[in-house]
mmCIF file of C-alpha atoms in Angstrom:
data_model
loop_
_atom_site.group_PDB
_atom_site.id
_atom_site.type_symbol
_atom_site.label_atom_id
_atom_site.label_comp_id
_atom_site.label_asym_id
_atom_site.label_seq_id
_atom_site.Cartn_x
_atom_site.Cartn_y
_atom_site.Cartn_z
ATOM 1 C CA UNK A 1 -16.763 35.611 32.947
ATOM 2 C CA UNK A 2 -19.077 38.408 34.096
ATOM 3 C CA UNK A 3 -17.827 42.041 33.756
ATOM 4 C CA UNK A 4 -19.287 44.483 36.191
ATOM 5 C CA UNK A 5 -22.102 46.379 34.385
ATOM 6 C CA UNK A 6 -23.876 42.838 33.891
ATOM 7 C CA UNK A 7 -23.244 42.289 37.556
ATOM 8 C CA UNK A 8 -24.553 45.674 38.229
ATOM 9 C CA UNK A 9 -27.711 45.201 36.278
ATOM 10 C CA UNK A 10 -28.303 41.760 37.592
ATOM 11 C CA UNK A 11 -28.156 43.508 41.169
ATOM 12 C CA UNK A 12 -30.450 46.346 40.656
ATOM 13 C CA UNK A 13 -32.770 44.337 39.635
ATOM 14 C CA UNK A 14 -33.156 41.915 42.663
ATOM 15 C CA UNK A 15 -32.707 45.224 44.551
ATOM 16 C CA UNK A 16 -35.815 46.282 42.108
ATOM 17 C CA UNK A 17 -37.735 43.238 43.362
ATOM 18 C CA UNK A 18 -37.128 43.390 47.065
ATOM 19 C CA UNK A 19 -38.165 47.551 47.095
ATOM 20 C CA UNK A 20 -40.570 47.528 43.933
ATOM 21 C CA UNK A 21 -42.909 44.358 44.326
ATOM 22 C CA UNK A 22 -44.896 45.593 41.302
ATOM 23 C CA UNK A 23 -44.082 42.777 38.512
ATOM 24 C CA UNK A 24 -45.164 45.766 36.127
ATOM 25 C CA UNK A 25 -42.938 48.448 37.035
ATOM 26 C CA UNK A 26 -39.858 45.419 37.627
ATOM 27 C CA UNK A 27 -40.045 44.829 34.036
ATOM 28 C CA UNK A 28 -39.986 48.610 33.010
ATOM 29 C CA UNK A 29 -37.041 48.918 34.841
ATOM 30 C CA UNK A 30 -35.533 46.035 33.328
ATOM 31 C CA UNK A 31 -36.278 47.224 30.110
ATOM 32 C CA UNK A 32 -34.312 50.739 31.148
ATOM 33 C CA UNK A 33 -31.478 49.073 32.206
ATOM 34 C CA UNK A 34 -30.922 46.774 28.740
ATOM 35 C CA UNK A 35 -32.040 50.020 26.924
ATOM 36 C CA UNK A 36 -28.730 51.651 28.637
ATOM 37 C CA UNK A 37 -26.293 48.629 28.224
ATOM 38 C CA UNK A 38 -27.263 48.387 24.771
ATOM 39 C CA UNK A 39 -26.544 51.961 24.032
ATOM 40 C CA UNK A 40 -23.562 51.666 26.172
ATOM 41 C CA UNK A 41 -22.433 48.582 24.227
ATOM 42 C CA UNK A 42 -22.989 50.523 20.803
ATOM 43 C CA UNK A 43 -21.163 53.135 21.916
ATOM 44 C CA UNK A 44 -18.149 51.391 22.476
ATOM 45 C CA UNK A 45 -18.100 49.434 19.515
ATOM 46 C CA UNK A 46 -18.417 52.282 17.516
ATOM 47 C CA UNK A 47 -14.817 53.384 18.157
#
């Protein structure tokens, strides 16, 4: 099943392609987004 932050990031990013057709800057913003779910993910866990 797919919760809504992974559909979220999986949207931004093919919104990220369509506006940002630098393959660069695509993957820095890719690398933004996992850096937030991760800490987002950590932070829940740590409860």
């Amino acid at each position: 099943m797919i919760n809504s932050a992974t559909l979220q990031t999986e949207l931004n990013k093919q919104l990220a392609r369509i506006a940002l057709p630098d393959d660069d800057l695509i993957e820095k913003i890719d690398r933004e987004l996992s850096k937030g779910k991760v800490a987002r993910l950590r932070a829940e866990t740590v409860i």
